Short mmCIF file of N, CA, C and O in Angstrom, two decimals:
data_model
loop_
_atom_site.label_atom_id
_atom_site.label_comp_id
_atom_site.label_asym_id
_atom_site.label_seq_id
_atom_site.Cartn_x
_atom_site.Cartn_y
_atom_site.Cartn_z
N MET A 1 0.74 -1.02 -0.12
CA MET A 1 -0.14 -0.47 -0.22
C MET A 1 0.77 0.72 0.31
O MET A 1 2.04 1.32 0.32
N ASP A 2 0.24 2.30 -0.98
CA ASP A 2 1.22 3.83 -0.51
C ASP A 2 0.27 4.53 -0.58
O ASP A 2 -1.25 4.51 -0.56
N THR A 3 0.82 6.10 -0.52
CA THR A 3 -0.22 6.81 -0.66
C THR A 3 -1.23 7.19 -1.34
O THR A 3 -2.16 7.25 -1.19
N THR A 4 -0.37 6.95 -2.48
CA THR A 4 -1.50 7.31 -3.96
C THR A 4 -2.22 6.21 -3.39
O THR A 4 -3.72 6.48 -3.82
N LYS A 5 -2.23 5.20 -3.67
CA LYS A 5 -3.33 3.86 -3.02
C LYS A 5 -4.60 3.56 -1.99
O LYS A 5 -5.48 3.93 -2.14
N ALA A 6 -3.88 4.57 -1.44
CA ALA A 6 -4.45 4.78 0.11
C ALA A 6 -5.62 5.97 0.10
O ALA A 6 -6.86 6.07 0.13
N THR A 7 -5.45 7.23 -0.82
CA THR A 7 -6.04 7.86 -0.71
C THR A 7 -6.88 8.13 -2.11
O THR A 7 -8.34 8.04 -1.59
N THR A 8 -6.75 6.96 -3.21
CA THR A 8 -8.26 6.67 -3.75
C THR A 8 -9.07 5.81 -3.31
O THR A 8 -10.35 6.03 -3.61
N ALA A 9 -8.20 4.95 -2.43
CA ALA A 9 -9.30 4.31 -1.20
C ALA A 9 -10.63 4.95 -0.41
O ALA A 9 -11.36 5.22 -0.07
N PHE A 10 -9.85 6.26 -0.16
CA PHE A 10 -10.84 6.69 1.00
C PHE A 10 -11.67 7.68 0.31
O PHE A 10 -12.07 8.08 0.96
N ALA A 11 -11.28 8.45 -0.95
CA ALA A 11 -11.42 9.13 -1.77
C ALA A 11 -12.89 8.39 -2.36
O ALA A 11 -13.97 8.84 -2.29
N ALA A 12 -12.80 7.23 -2.66
CA ALA A 12 -14.33 6.42 -3.06
C ALA A 12 -15.06 6.13 -1.65
O ALA A 12 -16.16 5.95 -1.66
N LEU A 13 -14.54 5.55 -0.26
CA LEU A 13 -14.93 5.64 0.91
C LEU A 13 -15.94 6.91 1.31
O LEU A 13 -16.41 6.81 1.79
N SER A 14 -15.51 8.18 0.76
CA SER A 14 -15.80 8.80 1.81
C SER A 14 -17.36 9.54 0.64
O SER A 14 -18.24 10.54 1.38
N GLN A 15 -17.96 8.75 -0.20
CA GLN A 15 -19.38 9.62 -0.49
C GLN A 15 -19.88 8.20 0.52
O GLN A 15 -19.41 6.77 0.32
N PRO A 16 -21.29 8.76 0.40
CA PRO A 16 -22.20 8.04 1.88
C PRO A 16 -22.66 6.43 0.66
O PRO A 16 -22.59 5.83 1.34
N THR A 17 -23.15 6.65 -0.39
CA THR A 17 -23.57 5.12 -0.93
C THR A 17 -22.36 3.97 -1.50
O THR A 17 -22.79 3.31 -0.50
N ARG A 18 -21.37 5.03 -1.59
CA ARG A 18 -20.38 3.64 -1.17
C ARG A 18 -19.30 3.72 -0.12
O ARG A 18 -19.38 1.76 -0.03
N LEU A 19 -19.82 4.41 0.67
CA LEU A 19 -19.51 3.82 2.13
C LEU A 19 -20.48 2.77 2.89
O LEU A 19 -20.36 1.49 3.08
N ASP A 20 -22.30 3.04 2.06
CA ASP A 20 -23.00 1.72 2.91
C ASP A 20 -22.74 0.97 2.13
O ASP A 20 -23.07 -0.73 2.35
N VAL A 21 -22.47 0.90 0.69
CA VAL A 21 -22.13 -0.43 -0.07
C VAL A 21 -20.88 -1.27 0.46
O VAL A 21 -21.11 -2.29 0.36
N PHE A 22 -20.21 -0.69 0.96
CA PHE A 22 -18.86 -1.64 1.23
C PHE A 22 -19.34 -2.01 2.35
O PHE A 22 -18.98 -3.27 2.99
N ARG A 23 -20.05 -0.81 3.54
CA ARG A 23 -20.74 -2.32 4.56
C ARG A 23 -21.14 -3.30 4.44
O ARG A 23 -21.10 -4.14 5.51
N LEU A 24 -21.92 -2.86 3.89
CA LEU A 24 -22.93 -4.30 2.99
C LEU A 24 -22.52 -5.59 2.54
O LEU A 24 -22.85 -6.68 3.35
N LEU A 25 -21.30 -5.17 2.16
CA LEU A 25 -20.48 -6.16 1.57
C LEU A 25 -19.67 -6.65 2.64
O LEU A 25 -19.56 -7.80 2.71
N VAL A 26 -19.48 -6.48 3.28
CA VAL A 26 -18.54 -6.45 4.56
C VAL A 26 -19.26 -7.60 5.20
O VAL A 26 -19.58 -8.79 5.78
N GLN A 27 -20.72 -7.06 5.96
CA GLN A 27 -21.66 -7.85 6.54
C GLN A 27 -22.02 -8.99 5.84
O GLN A 27 -22.32 -10.20 6.14
N ALA A 28 -22.45 -8.93 4.46
CA ALA A 28 -22.57 -10.33 3.13
C ALA A 28 -21.62 -11.23 3.29
O ALA A 28 -21.51 -13.04 3.30
N GLY A 29 -19.92 -10.99 3.88
CA GLY A 29 -19.00 -12.06 4.45
C GLY A 29 -18.31 -12.62 2.59
O GLY A 29 -18.42 -12.25 1.38
N LYS A 30 -18.75 -13.74 3.06
CA LYS A 30 -18.30 -14.60 1.34
C LYS A 30 -18.61 -14.89 0.42
O LYS A 30 -18.48 -15.20 -0.59
N THR A 31 -20.16 -14.67 0.89
CA THR A 31 -21.44 -15.01 0.10
C THR A 31 -21.12 -13.34 -1.14
O THR A 31 -21.88 -13.87 -2.26
N GLY A 32 -21.14 -12.60 -0.81
CA GLY A 32 -21.42 -11.32 -1.26
C GLY A 32 -22.63 -10.74 -1.79
O GLY A 32 -23.72 -11.88 -1.22
N LEU A 33 -23.24 -10.08 -2.56
CA LEU A 33 -24.17 -10.14 -3.32
C LEU A 33 -24.29 -9.29 -4.51
O LEU A 33 -22.82 -9.18 -4.81
N LEU A 34 -25.44 -9.65 -5.35
CA LEU A 34 -25.41 -9.58 -6.06
C LEU A 34 -25.47 -8.11 -6.87
O LEU A 34 -26.33 -7.14 -5.77
N ALA A 35 -25.05 -7.10 -7.62
CA ALA A 35 -25.64 -5.68 -8.00
C ALA A 35 -26.78 -5.68 -7.83
O ALA A 35 -26.78 -4.66 -7.09
N GLY A 36 -27.85 -6.44 -8.25
CA GLY A 36 -28.92 -6.16 -7.86
C GLY A 36 -29.10 -5.85 -6.52
O GLY A 36 -30.71 -5.30 -5.95
N GLU A 37 -29.02 -6.94 -5.65
CA GLU A 37 -29.36 -6.88 -4.62
C GLU A 37 -28.57 -6.23 -3.82
O GLU A 37 -29.19 -5.23 -2.46
N ILE A 38 -27.86 -5.06 -4.01
CA ILE A 38 -27.08 -4.32 -3.37
C ILE A 38 -27.62 -3.06 -3.50
O ILE A 38 -28.29 -1.92 -2.60
N GLY A 39 -28.19 -2.91 -4.89
CA GLY A 39 -29.44 -1.74 -5.22
C GLY A 39 -30.21 -1.64 -4.60
O GLY A 39 -31.22 -1.13 -3.83
N GLU A 40 -31.11 -2.90 -4.63
CA GLU A 40 -32.35 -3.06 -3.68
C GLU A 40 -32.58 -3.01 -2.07
O GLU A 40 -32.97 -1.66 -1.68
N LYS A 41 -31.18 -3.33 -1.38
CA LYS A 41 -30.94 -2.94 -0.49
C LYS A 41 -30.53 -1.69 -0.25
O LYS A 41 -31.08 -1.06 0.93
N LEU A 42 -30.38 -0.84 -0.69
CA LEU A 42 -29.91 0.90 -0.27
C LEU A 42 -30.55 1.22 -1.35
O LEU A 42 -30.65 2.91 -0.99
N ASN A 43 -31.76 0.67 -1.97
CA ASN A 43 -32.88 1.53 -2.65
C ASN A 43 -31.95 2.63 -3.71
O ASN A 43 -32.40 4.15 -3.20
N VAL A 44 -30.93 1.96 -4.76
CA VAL A 44 -30.70 3.00 -5.37
C VAL A 44 -30.74 2.25 -7.03
O VAL A 44 -30.71 0.92 -7.17
N ARG A 45 -30.81 2.99 -7.58
CA ARG A 45 -31.27 3.29 -9.17
C ARG A 45 -29.63 2.22 -9.90
O ARG A 45 -28.53 2.17 -9.07
N GLN A 46 -30.24 1.37 -10.58
CA GLN A 46 -29.21 0.38 -11.10
C GLN A 46 -27.80 1.24 -11.86
O GLN A 46 -26.89 1.05 -11.72
N ASN A 47 -28.27 2.58 -12.84
CA ASN A 47 -27.33 2.88 -13.02
C ASN A 47 -26.42 4.03 -12.19
O ASN A 47 -25.29 3.82 -12.74
N THR A 48 -26.91 4.22 -10.89
CA THR A 48 -26.29 4.68 -10.31
C THR A 48 -25.10 4.01 -9.46
O THR A 48 -23.86 4.28 -9.24
N MET A 49 -25.66 2.73 -9.13
CA MET A 49 -25.05 1.69 -8.69
C MET A 49 -23.40 1.25 -9.34
O MET A 49 -22.81 0.64 -8.73
N SER A 50 -24.06 1.32 -10.93
CA SER A 50 -23.12 0.70 -11.36
C SER A 50 -21.34 1.57 -11.69
O SER A 50 -20.37 1.10 -11.15
N ALA A 51 -22.41 3.19 -11.40
CA ALA A 51 -21.56 3.61 -11.45
C ALA A 51 -20.52 3.98 -10.24
O ALA A 51 -18.88 4.49 -10.07
N ASN A 52 -21.14 3.80 -9.36
CA ASN A 52 -20.51 3.67 -7.64
C ASN A 52 -19.19 2.24 -7.30
O ASN A 52 -18.06 2.28 -7.01
N LEU A 53 -20.19 1.23 -8.10
CA LEU A 53 -19.19 0.04 -7.91
C LEU A 53 -18.03 -0.07 -8.81
O LEU A 53 -17.15 -0.76 -8.32
N LEU A 54 -18.33 0.94 -9.60
CA LEU A 54 -17.00 0.89 -10.61
C LEU A 54 -16.33 1.75 -9.98
O LEU A 54 -14.75 1.66 -9.90
N VAL A 55 -15.68 2.23 -9.22
CA VAL A 55 -15.51 3.29 -8.26
C VAL A 55 -14.60 2.93 -7.54
O VAL A 55 -13.25 2.48 -7.37
N MET A 56 -15.08 1.92 -6.69
CA MET A 56 -14.82 1.03 -5.78
C MET A 56 -14.15 0.31 -6.14
O MET A 56 -13.32 -0.43 -5.62
N LEU A 57 -14.50 -0.40 -7.22
CA LEU A 57 -13.51 -1.51 -8.22
C LEU A 57 -12.20 -1.18 -8.49
O LEU A 57 -11.38 -1.70 -8.39
N ASN A 58 -12.24 0.57 -8.92
CA ASN A 58 -11.06 0.93 -9.43
C ASN A 58 -10.14 1.44 -8.19
O ASN A 58 -8.47 0.91 -8.52
N ALA A 59 -10.68 1.20 -6.92
CA ALA A 59 -10.10 1.76 -5.68
C ALA A 59 -9.60 0.39 -5.01
O ALA A 59 -9.22 0.99 -4.19
N GLY A 60 -9.88 -0.54 -5.41
CA GLY A 60 -9.24 -1.64 -5.12
C GLY A 60 -9.95 -2.32 -3.96
O GLY A 60 -9.39 -3.47 -3.25
N LEU A 61 -11.59 -1.30 -3.01
CA LEU A 61 -12.25 -2.58 -2.43
C LEU A 61 -12.95 -3.17 -2.41
O LEU A 61 -13.18 -3.97 -1.39
N ILE A 62 -13.23 -3.45 -3.84
CA ILE A 62 -14.31 -4.47 -3.81
C ILE A 62 -13.08 -5.08 -5.15
O ILE A 62 -12.79 -5.19 -6.21
N ARG A 63 -14.26 -6.58 -5.20
CA ARG A 63 -14.00 -7.65 -5.96
C ARG A 63 -15.07 -8.44 -6.57
O ARG A 63 -16.19 -8.58 -6.28
N LYS A 64 -15.25 -8.41 -7.61
CA LYS A 64 -15.92 -9.05 -8.70
C LYS A 64 -15.98 -10.72 -9.38
O LYS A 64 -15.46 -10.99 -9.30
N THR A 65 -17.01 -11.33 -9.67
CA THR A 65 -17.43 -12.49 -10.30
C THR A 65 -18.44 -12.59 -10.84
O THR A 65 -19.22 -11.98 -10.52
N ARG A 66 -18.50 -13.23 -12.10
CA ARG A 66 -19.77 -13.25 -13.36
C ARG A 66 -20.67 -14.57 -12.76
O ARG A 66 -19.60 -15.29 -12.29
N GLU A 67 -21.97 -14.69 -12.71
CA GLU A 67 -22.39 -15.26 -12.21
C GLU A 67 -23.86 -15.61 -13.50
O GLU A 67 -24.83 -14.76 -13.18
N GLY A 68 -23.54 -16.38 -14.47
CA GLY A 68 -24.57 -16.50 -15.39
C GLY A 68 -24.43 -14.54 -15.88
O GLY A 68 -23.66 -14.17 -16.44
N ARG A 69 -25.88 -14.24 -16.27
CA ARG A 69 -25.96 -12.71 -16.79
C ARG A 69 -25.71 -11.97 -15.19
O ARG A 69 -25.67 -10.44 -15.31
N GLY A 70 -25.45 -12.42 -14.06
CA GLY A 70 -25.12 -11.09 -12.45
C GLY A 70 -23.49 -11.56 -12.40
O GLY A 70 -22.96 -12.25 -13.13
N ILE A 71 -23.57 -10.31 -11.67
CA ILE A 71 -22.11 -10.30 -10.96
C ILE A 71 -22.20 -9.97 -9.70
O ILE A 71 -22.93 -9.09 -9.48
N ARG A 72 -21.56 -10.57 -9.13
CA ARG A 72 -21.17 -10.99 -7.71
C ARG A 72 -20.13 -10.22 -7.43
O ARG A 72 -19.31 -10.48 -7.41
N TYR A 73 -20.40 -9.10 -6.15
CA TYR A 73 -19.74 -8.29 -5.80
C TYR A 73 -19.24 -9.16 -4.22
O TYR A 73 -20.35 -8.97 -3.20
N PHE A 74 -17.93 -8.32 -3.39
CA PHE A 74 -17.28 -9.24 -2.16
C PHE A 74 -16.36 -8.21 -2.05
O PHE A 74 -16.22 -6.83 -2.61
N ALA A 75 -16.59 -7.21 -0.96
CA ALA A 75 -15.80 -6.72 -0.52
C ALA A 75 -13.88 -7.12 0.14
O ALA A 75 -14.32 -8.73 0.17
N ASP A 76 -13.35 -6.79 -0.93
CA ASP A 76 -11.70 -7.49 -0.40
C ASP A 76 -10.84 -6.62 0.84
O ASP A 76 -10.23 -5.93 1.13
N MET A 77 -11.24 -8.04 1.48
CA MET A 77 -10.75 -8.08 3.43
C MET A 77 -9.66 -7.37 3.53
O MET A 77 -8.89 -6.98 4.18
N PRO A 78 -8.27 -8.47 2.53
CA PRO A 78 -7.06 -8.22 2.42
C PRO A 78 -6.86 -6.66 1.99
O PRO A 78 -6.22 -6.30 2.06
N ALA A 79 -7.57 -6.53 1.05
CA ALA A 79 -7.18 -4.66 0.41
C ALA A 79 -7.19 -3.78 1.52
O ALA A 79 -6.76 -3.17 2.04
N MET A 80 -8.46 -4.23 2.57
CA MET A 80 -9.26 -3.00 3.76
C MET A 80 -7.94 -3.75 5.01
O MET A 80 -7.42 -2.39 5.80
N ALA A 81 -7.70 -4.42 4.97
CA ALA A 81 -6.35 -4.74 6.17
C ALA A 81 -5.11 -4.19 5.47
O ALA A 81 -4.73 -3.54 6.30
N ASP A 82 -4.83 -4.20 4.22
CA ASP A 82 -3.37 -3.60 3.99
C ASP A 82 -3.68 -2.09 3.80
O ASP A 82 -3.00 -1.03 4.99
N LEU A 83 -5.22 -1.62 3.55
CA LEU A 83 -5.13 0.01 4.44
C LEU A 83 -5.50 0.52 5.65
O LEU A 83 -4.63 1.40 5.87
N ILE A 84 -6.10 -0.63 6.56
CA ILE A 84 -5.56 -0.50 8.01
C ILE A 84 -4.13 -0.44 8.61
O ILE A 84 -3.48 0.43 9.13
N GLY A 85 -3.43 -1.30 7.93
CA GLY A 85 -2.13 -1.56 7.74
C GLY A 85 -1.56 -0.37 7.51
O GLY A 85 -0.10 0.21 8.71
N PHE A 86 -1.82 0.11 6.32
CA PHE A 86 -1.04 1.34 5.78
C PHE A 86 -1.23 2.39 7.24
O PHE A 86 -0.04 3.62 7.16
N MET A 87 -2.58 2.46 7.42
CA MET A 87 -2.56 3.59 8.00
C MET A 87 -2.16 3.30 9.61
O MET A 87 -1.67 4.39 10.64
N LEU A 88 -1.59 2.44 10.12
CA LEU A 88 -1.28 1.99 11.25
C LEU A 88 0.19 1.89 11.74
O LEU A 88 0.93 1.31 12.26
N LYS A 89 0.93 1.75 10.19
CA LYS A 89 2.26 1.81 10.28
C LYS A 89 2.97 2.17 10.63
O LYS A 89 2.32 3.99 11.31
N ASP A 90 4.14 1.77 11.92
CA ASP A 90 4.90 3.27 13.18
C ASP A 90 3.40 3.13 14.37
O ASP A 90 4.36 3.99 14.38
N CYS A 91 2.88 2.67 13.89
CA CYS A 91 1.59 3.33 15.67
C CYS A 91 2.81 2.98 16.49
O CYS A 91 2.93 2.42 16.68
N CYS A 92 2.54 4.34 17.57
CA CYS A 92 2.66 4.63 18.65
C CYS A 92 4.15 3.90 18.52
O CYS A 92 5.35 3.17 19.65
N GLY A 93 5.16 4.68 17.96
CA GLY A 93 6.24 4.82 17.61
C GLY A 93 6.83 2.73 17.49
O GLY A 93 8.22 2.75 17.33
N GLY A 94 6.30 2.79 16.53
CA GLY A 94 6.68 1.05 16.34
C GLY A 94 6.71 0.23 18.00
O GLY A 94 6.70 -1.19 17.61
N ASN A 95 5.87 0.72 18.83
CA ASN A 95 5.76 -0.51 19.87
C ASN A 95 4.51 -1.20 19.40
O ASN A 95 3.06 -0.63 20.00
N VAL A 96 5.07 -2.02 19.35
CA VAL A 96 3.76 -2.94 19.05
C VAL A 96 2.57 -3.10 20.15
O VAL A 96 1.88 -3.27 20.23
N ASP A 97 3.41 -3.54 21.47
CA ASP A 97 2.59 -3.73 22.42
C ASP A 97 1.11 -2.58 22.87
O ASP A 97 0.52 -2.74 23.53
N GLU A 98 1.60 -1.25 22.80
CA GLU A 98 0.95 -0.12 23.05
C GLU A 98 0.04 -0.19 22.01
O GLU A 98 -1.61 0.10 22.24
N CYS A 99 -0.10 -0.86 20.88
CA CYS A 99 -1.12 -0.86 20.21
C CYS A 99 -1.93 -2.10 19.70
O CYS A 99 -2.94 -2.13 19.23
N LYS A 100 -1.76 -2.81 20.48
CA LYS A 100 -1.85 -4.50 20.68
C LYS A 100 -3.43 -4.39 20.78
O LYS A 100 -4.62 -5.35 20.16
N PRO A 101 -3.82 -3.56 21.91
CA PRO A 101 -5.51 -3.59 22.41
C PRO A 101 -6.53 -2.78 21.68
O PRO A 101 -7.69 -3.34 20.84
N PHE A 102 -5.96 -2.24 20.59
CA PHE A 102 -6.21 -1.72 19.65
C PHE A 102 -6.87 -2.12 18.32
O PHE A 102 -7.44 -2.52 17.61
N LEU A 103 -5.48 -3.44 17.83
CA LEU A 103 -5.25 -3.89 17.08
C LEU A 103 -6.39 -5.46 17.03
O LEU A 103 -7.31 -5.85 16.10
N GLU A 104 -6.35 -5.62 17.92
CA GLU A 104 -7.48 -6.69 18.94
C GLU A 104 -9.15 -6.37 18.51
O GLU A 104 -9.78 -7.42 18.04
N GLN A 105 -9.03 -5.11 18.94
CA GLN A 105 -10.42 -4.47 18.95
C GLN A 105 -10.89 -4.48 17.25
O GLN A 105 -12.12 -4.94 16.84
N VAL A 106 -10.02 -4.23 16.61
CA VAL A 106 -10.48 -3.66 14.80
C VAL A 106 -10.12 -5.64 14.47
O VAL A 106 -11.19 -5.12 13.20
N ALA A 107 -9.86 -6.66 14.76
CA ALA A 107 -9.81 -7.68 13.50
C ALA A 107 -11.33 -8.12 14.12
O ALA A 107 -11.82 -8.16 13.98
N CYS A 108 -10.83 -8.88 12.71
CA CYS A 108 -12.18 -9.52 11.76
C CYS A 108 -12.58 -10.15 12.74
O CYS A 108 -11.59 -11.46 12.98
N LYS A 109 -13.76 -10.92 13.61
CA LYS A 109 -13.71 -11.62 14.17
C LYS A 109 -15.21 -12.66 13.28
O LYS A 109 -15.73 -13.61 13.95
N CYS A 110 -14.33 -12.95 11.91
CA CYS A 110 -15.58 -13.73 10.86
C CYS A 110 -15.09 -15.23 11.31
O CYS A 110 -13.72 -16.00 11.58
#
């Protein structure tokens, strides 16, 4: 992760619909959601959702797979871990023991 990739990811998440999409995909876990399901759950029109999903794909926050005529989207958790790792690099002056309680709090429990 570098500064350019991190700022691209944060810019993508700074829009409310995209933040909602990411959180929804995190909640969906390994099963992900079809594009239409995401739009329905968030009450967002298809063309608007497609544009938002493209921004998130380009930022590396989500990934997709084709399922017949549909596309299933997933939160890219390794990419999010890289982003969090980038933000916490050298946390507490490099003293891992001081950061450990925080890191345990944000660790995925899935």
